[in-house]
Coordinates of N, CA, C and O in Angstrom, one line a residue:
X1 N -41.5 -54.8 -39.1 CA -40.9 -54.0 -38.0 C -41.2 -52.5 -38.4 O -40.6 -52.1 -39.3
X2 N -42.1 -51.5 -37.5 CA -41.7 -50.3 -37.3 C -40.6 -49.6 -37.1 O -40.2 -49.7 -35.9
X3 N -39.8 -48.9 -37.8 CA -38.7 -48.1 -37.3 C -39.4 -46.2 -37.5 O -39.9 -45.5 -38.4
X4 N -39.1 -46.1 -36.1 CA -39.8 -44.6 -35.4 C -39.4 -44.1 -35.6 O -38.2 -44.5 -35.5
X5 N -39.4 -42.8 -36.3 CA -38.5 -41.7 -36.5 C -38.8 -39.9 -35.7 O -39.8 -39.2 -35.6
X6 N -38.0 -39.8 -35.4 CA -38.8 -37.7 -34.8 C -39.2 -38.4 -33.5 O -38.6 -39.0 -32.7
X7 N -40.9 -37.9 -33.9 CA -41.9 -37.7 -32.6 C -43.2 -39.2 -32.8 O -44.1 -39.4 -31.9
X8 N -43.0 -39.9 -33.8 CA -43.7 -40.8 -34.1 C -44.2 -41.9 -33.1 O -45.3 -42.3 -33.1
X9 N -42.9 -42.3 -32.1 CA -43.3 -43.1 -30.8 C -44.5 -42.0 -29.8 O -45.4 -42.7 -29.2
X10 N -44.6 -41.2 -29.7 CA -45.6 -40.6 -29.1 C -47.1 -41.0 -29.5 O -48.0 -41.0 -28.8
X11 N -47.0 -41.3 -30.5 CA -48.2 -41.9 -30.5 C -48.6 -43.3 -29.8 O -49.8 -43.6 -29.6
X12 N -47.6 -44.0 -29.5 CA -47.7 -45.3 -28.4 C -47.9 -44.2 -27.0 O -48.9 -44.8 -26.4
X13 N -47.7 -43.3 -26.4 CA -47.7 -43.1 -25.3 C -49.2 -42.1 -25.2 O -49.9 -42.2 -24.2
X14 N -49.4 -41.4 -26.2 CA -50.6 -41.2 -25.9 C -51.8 -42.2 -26.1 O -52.8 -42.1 -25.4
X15 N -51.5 -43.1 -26.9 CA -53.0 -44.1 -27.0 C -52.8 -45.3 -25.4 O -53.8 -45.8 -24.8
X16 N -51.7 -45.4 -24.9 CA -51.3 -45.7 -23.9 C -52.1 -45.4 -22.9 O -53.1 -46.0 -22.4
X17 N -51.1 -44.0 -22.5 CA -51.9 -43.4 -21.6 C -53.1 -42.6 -21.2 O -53.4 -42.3 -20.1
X18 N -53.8 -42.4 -22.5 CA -55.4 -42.3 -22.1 C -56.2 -43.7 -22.0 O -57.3 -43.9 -21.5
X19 N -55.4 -44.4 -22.4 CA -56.1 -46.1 -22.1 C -56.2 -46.4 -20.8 O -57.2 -47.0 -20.4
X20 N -55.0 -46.1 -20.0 CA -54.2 -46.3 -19.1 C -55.2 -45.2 -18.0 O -55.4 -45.7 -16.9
X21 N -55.6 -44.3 -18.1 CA -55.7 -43.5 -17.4 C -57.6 -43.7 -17.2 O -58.3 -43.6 -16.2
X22 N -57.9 -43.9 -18.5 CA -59.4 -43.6 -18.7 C -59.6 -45.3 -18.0 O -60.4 -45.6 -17.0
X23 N -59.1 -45.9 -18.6 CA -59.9 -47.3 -18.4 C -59.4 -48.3 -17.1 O -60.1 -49.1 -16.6
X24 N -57.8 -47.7 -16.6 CA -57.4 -48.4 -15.7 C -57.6 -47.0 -14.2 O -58.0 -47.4 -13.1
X25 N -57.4 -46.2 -14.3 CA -57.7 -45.1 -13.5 C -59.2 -44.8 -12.9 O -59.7 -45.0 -11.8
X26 N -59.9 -43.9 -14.1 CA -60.8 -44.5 -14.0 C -62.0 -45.6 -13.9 O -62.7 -45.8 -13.0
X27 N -61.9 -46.1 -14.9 CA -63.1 -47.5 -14.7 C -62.8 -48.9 -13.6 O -63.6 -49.7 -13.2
X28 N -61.3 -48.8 -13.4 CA -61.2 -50.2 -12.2 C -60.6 -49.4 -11.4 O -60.4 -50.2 -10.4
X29 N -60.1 -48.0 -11.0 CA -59.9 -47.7 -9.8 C -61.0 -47.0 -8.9 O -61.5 -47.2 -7.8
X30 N -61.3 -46.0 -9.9 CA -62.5 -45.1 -9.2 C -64.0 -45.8 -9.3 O -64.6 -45.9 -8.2
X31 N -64.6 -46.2 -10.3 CA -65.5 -46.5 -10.6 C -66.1 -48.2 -10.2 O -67.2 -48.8 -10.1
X32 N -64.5 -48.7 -10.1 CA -64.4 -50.4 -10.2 C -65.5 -51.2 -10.8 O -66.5 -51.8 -10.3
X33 N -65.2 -51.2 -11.9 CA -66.0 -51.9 -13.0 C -65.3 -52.8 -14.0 O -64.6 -52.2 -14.7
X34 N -65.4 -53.7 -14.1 CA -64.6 -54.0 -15.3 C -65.0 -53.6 -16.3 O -64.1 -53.2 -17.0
X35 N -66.4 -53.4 -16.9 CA -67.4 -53.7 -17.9 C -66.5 -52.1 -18.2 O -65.7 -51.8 -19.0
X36 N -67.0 -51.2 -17.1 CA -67.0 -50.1 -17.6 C -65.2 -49.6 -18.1 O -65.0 -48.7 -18.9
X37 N -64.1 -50.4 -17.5 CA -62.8 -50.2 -17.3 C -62.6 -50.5 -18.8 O -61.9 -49.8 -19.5
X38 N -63.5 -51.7 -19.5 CA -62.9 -52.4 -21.0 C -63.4 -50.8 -21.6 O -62.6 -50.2 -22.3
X39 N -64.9 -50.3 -21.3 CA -65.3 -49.6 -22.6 C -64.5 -48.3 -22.1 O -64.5 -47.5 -23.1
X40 N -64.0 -47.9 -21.3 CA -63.2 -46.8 -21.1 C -61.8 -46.6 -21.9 O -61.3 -45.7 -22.6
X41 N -61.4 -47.9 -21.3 CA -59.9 -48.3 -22.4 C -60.2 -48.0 -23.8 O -59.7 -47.0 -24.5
X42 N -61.2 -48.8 -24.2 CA -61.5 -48.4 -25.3 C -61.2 -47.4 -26.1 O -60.3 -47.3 -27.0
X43 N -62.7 -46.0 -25.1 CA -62.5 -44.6 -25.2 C -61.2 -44.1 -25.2 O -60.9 -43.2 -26.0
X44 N -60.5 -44.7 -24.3 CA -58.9 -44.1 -24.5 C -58.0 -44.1 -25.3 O -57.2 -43.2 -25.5
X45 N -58.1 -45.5 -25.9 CA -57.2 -45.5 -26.9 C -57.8 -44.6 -28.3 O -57.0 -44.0 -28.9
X46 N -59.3 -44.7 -28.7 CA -60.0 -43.9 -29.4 C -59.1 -42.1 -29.6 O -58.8 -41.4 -30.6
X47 N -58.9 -41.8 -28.1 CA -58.7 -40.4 -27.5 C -57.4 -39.9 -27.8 O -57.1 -38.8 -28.1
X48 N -56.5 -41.4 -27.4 CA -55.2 -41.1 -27.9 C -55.0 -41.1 -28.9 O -54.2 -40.3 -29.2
X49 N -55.8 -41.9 -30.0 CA -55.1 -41.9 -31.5 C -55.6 -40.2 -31.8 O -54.9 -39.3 -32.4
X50 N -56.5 -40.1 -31.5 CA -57.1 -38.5 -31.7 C -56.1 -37.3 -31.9 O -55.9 -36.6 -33.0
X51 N -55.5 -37.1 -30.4 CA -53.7 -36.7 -30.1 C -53.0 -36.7 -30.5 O -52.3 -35.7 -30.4
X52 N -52.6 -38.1 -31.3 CA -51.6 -38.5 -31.7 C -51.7 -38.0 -33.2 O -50.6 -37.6 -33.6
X53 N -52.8 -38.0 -34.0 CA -53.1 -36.8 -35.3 C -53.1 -35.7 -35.0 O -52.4 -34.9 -35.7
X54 N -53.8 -35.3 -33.8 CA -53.6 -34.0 -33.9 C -52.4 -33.4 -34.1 O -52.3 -32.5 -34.9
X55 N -51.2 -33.9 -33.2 CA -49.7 -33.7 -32.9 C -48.9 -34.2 -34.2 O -47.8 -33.8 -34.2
X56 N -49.2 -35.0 -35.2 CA -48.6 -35.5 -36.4 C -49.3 -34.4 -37.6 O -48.7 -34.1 -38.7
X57 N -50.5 -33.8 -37.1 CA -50.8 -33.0 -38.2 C -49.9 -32.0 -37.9 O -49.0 -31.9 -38.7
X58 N -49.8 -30.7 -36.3 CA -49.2 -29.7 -36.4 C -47.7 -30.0 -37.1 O -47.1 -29.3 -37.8
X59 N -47.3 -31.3 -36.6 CA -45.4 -31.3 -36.9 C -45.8 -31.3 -38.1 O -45.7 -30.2 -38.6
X60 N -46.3 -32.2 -39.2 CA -46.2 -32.7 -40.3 C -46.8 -31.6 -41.4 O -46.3 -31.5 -42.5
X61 N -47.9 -30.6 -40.9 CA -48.4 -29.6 -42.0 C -48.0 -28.4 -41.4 O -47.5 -27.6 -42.2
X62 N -48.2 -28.0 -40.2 CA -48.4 -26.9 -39.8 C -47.0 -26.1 -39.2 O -46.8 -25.0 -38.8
X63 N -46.2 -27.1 -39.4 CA -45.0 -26.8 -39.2 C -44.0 -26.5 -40.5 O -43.5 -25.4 -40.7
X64 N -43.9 -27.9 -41.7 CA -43.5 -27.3 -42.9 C -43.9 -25.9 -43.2 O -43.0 -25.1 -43.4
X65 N -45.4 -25.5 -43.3 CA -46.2 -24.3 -43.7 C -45.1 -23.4 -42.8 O -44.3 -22.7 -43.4
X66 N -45.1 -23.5 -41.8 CA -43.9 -22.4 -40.9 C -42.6 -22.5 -41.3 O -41.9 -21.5 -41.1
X67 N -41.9 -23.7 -41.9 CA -40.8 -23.4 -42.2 C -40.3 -22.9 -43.8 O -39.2 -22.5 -44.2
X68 N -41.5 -23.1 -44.7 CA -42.3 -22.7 -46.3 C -42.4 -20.7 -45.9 O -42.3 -19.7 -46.5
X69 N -42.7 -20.9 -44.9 CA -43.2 -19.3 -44.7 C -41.5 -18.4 -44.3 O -41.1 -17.2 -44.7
X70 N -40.8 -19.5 -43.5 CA -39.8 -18.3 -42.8 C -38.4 -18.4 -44.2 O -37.6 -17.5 -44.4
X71 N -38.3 -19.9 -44.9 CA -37.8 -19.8 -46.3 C -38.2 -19.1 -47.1 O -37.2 -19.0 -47.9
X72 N -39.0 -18.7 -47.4 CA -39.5 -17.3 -48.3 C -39.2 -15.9 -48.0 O -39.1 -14.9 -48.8
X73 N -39.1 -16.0 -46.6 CA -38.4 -14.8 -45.7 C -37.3 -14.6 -45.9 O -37.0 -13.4 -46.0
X74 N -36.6 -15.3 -45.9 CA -35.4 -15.2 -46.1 C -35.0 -15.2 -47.7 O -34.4 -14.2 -48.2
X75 N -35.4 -16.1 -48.4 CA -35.2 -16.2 -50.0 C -35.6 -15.2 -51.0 O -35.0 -14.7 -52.0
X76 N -37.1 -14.8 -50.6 CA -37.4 -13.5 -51.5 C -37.1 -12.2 -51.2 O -37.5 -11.4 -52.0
X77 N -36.2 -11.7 -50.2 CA -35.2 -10.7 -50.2 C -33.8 -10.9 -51.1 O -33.6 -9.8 -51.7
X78 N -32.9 -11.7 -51.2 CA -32.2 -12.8 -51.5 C -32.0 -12.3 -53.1 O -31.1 -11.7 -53.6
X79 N -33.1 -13.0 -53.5 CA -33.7 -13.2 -54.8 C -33.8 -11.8 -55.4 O -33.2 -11.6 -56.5
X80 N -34.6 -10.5 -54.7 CA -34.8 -9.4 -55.6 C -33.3 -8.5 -55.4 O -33.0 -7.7 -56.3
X81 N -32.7 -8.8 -54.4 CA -31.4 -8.1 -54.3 C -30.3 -8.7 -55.6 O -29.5 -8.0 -56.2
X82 N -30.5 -9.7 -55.8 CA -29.6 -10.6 -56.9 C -29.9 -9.9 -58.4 O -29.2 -9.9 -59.3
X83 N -31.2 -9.2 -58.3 CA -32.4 -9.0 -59.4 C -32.0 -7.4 -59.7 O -31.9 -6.9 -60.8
X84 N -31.8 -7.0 -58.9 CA -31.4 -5.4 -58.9 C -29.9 -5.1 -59.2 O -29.5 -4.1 -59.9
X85 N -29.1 -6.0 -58.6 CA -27.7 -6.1 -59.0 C -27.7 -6.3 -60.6 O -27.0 -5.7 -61.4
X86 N -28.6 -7.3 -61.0 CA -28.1 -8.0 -62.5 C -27.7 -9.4 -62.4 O -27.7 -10.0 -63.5
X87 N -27.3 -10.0 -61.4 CA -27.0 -11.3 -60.9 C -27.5 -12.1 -60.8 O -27.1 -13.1 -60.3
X88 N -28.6 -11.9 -61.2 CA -30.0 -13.3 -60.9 C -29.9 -13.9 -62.4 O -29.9 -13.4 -63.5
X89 N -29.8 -15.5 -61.9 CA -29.8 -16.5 -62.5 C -30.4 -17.6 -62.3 O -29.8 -18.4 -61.5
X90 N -31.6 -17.8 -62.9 CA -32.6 -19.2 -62.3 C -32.9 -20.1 -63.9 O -33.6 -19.7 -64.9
X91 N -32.0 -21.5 -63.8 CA -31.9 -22.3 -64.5 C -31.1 -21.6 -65.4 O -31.6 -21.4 -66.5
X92 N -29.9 -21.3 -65.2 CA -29.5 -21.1 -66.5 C -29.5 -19.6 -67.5 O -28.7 -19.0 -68.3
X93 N -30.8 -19.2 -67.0 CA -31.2 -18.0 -67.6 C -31.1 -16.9 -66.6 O -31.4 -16.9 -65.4
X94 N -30.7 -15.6 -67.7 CA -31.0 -14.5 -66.9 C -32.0 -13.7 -67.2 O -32.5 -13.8 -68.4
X95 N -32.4 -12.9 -66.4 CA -34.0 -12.0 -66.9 C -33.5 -10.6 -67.9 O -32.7 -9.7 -67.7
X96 N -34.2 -10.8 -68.8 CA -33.8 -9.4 -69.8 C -34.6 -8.2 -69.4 O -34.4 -7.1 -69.9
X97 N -35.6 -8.7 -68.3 CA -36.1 -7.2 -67.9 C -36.7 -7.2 -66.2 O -36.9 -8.3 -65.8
X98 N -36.9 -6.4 -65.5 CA -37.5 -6.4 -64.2 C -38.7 -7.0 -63.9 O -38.8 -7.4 -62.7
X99 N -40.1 -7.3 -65.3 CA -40.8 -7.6 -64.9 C -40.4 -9.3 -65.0 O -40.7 -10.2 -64.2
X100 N -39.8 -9.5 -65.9 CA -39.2 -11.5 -66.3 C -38.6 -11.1 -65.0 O -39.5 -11.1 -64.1
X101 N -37.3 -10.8 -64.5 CA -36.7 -11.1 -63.0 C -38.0 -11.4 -62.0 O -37.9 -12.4 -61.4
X102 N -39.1 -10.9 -61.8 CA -40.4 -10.8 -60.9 C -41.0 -12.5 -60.8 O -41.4 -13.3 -59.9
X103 N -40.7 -12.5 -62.3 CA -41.7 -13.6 -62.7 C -41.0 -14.6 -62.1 O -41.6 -15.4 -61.3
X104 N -39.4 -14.9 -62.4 CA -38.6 -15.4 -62.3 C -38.2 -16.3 -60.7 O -38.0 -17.5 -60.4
X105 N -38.3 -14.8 -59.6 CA -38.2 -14.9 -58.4 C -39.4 -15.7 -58.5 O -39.1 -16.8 -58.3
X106 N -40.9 -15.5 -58.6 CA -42.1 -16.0 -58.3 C -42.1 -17.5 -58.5 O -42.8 -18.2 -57.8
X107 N -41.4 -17.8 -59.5 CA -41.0 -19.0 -60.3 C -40.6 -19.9 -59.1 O -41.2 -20.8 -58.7
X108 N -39.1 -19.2 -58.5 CA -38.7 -20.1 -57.4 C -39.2 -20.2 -55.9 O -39.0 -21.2 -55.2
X109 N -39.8 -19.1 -55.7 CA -40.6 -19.0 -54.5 C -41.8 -20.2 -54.5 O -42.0 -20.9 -53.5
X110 N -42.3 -20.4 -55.7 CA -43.2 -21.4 -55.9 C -42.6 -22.7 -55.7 O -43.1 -23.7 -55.2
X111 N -42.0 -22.6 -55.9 CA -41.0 -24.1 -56.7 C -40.2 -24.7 -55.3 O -40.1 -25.9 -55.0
X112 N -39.7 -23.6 -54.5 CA -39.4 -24.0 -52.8 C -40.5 -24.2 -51.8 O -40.2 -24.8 -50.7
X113 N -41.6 -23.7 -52.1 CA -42.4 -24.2 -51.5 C -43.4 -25.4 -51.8 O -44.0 -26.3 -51.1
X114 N -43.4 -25.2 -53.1 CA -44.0 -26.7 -53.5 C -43.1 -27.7 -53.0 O -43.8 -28.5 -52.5
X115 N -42.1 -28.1 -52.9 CA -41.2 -29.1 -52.2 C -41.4 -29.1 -50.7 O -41.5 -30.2 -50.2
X116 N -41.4 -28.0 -49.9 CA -41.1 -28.0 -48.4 C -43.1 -28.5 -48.2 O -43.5 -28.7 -47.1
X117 N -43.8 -28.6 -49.2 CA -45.1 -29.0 -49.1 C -45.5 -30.4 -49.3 O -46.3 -31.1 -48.6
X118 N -44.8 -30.8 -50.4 CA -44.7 -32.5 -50.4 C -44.5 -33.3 -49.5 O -45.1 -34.2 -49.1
X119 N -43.0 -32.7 -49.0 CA -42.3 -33.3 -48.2 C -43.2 -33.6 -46.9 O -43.3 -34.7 -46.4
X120 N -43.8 -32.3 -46.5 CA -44.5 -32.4 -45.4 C -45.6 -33.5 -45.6 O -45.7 -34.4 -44.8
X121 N -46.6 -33.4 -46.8 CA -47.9 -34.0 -47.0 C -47.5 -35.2 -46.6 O -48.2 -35.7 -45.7
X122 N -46.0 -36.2 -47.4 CA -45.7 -37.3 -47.1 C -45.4 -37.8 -45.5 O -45.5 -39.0 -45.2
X123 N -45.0 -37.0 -44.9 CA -44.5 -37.2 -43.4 C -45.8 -37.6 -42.8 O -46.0 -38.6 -42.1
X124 N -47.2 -36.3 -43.2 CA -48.3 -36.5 -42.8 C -48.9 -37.6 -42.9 O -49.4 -38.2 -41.9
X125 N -49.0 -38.3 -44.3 CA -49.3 -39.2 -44.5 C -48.8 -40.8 -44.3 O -49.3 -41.8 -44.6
X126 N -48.0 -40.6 -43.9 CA -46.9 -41.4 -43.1 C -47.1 -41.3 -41.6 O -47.0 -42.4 -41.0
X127 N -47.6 -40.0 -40.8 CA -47.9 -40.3 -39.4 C -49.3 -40.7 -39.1 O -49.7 -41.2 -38.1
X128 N -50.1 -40.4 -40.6 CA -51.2 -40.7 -39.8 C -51.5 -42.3 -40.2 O -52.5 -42.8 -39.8
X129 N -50.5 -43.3 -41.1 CA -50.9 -44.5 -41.5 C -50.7 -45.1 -40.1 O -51.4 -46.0 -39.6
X130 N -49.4 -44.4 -39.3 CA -48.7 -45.0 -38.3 C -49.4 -45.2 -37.2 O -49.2 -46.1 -36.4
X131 N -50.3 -44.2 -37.1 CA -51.4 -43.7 -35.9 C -52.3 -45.0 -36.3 O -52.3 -46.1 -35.7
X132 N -53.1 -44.6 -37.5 CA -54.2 -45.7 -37.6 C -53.5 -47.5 -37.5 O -54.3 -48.3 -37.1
X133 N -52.5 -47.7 -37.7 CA -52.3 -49.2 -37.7 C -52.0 -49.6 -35.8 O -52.5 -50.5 -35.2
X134 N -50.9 -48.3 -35.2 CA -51.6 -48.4 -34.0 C -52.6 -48.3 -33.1 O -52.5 -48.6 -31.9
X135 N -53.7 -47.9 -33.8 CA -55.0 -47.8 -33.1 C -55.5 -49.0 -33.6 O -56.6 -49.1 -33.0
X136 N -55.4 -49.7 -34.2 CA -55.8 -51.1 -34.6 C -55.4 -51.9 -33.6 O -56.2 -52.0 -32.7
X137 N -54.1 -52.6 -33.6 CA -53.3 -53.3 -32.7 C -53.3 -53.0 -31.6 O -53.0 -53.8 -30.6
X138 N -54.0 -51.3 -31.4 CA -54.0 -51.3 -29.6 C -55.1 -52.3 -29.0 O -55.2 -52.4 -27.8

């Protein structure tokens, strides 16, 4: 059993509806062919799984990347203000000088975005297994 999560059912509706559109729209309504309605469907569902990556890649990469970009926005102000007070504390340690605080902040900036990057890669690679097994069964 698939259990859908987010935006993941969208990929039934696009391989659907370019099937739907290309093969039953076009090829048996306009065209009236069967021959040509099967290879159309075909094309369609080809077209939708297409869509359906493309739209799993922006949510899954190109979105983490935007929300990696606007948490850094926010955190590396954060971080050097904590740094200038004397208050910065990452793992335990504090920095004995401005250039260690630098390194320090850089330390965690990396280290939050390495996560908000995984995370994504996995979702990615999770939408696109989801895509390919429905373009199979379609």
């Amino acid at each position: 059993m698939i259990i859908w999560r987010g935006w993941g059912v969208l990929a039934i509706v696009y391989i659907a509806l370019c099937a739907a559109l290309l093969g039953g729209l076009l090829g048996a309504s306009i065209l009236q062919s069967s021959t040509a309605a099967g290879v159309l469907a075909g094309l369609g569902i080809l077209i939708g799984v297409a869509l359906a990556t493309v739209h799993g890649w922006y949510l899954n990469v190109i979105g983490p990347r935007k929300r990696a970009n606007q948490w850094e926005a926010v955190e590396r102000p954060r971080l050097e203000e904590a740094a200038d007070r004397g208050s910065l504390v990452v793992g335990n340690t504090q920095p004995r000088s401005p250039e260690e605080a630098a390194q320090m902040i850089e330390s965690v900036i990396a280290d939050g975005r390495r996560a908000i990057g995984i995370l994504g890669m996995i979702a990615g690679v999770a939408v696109a297994a989801v895509n390919l097994i429905s373009g199979l069964t379609a």
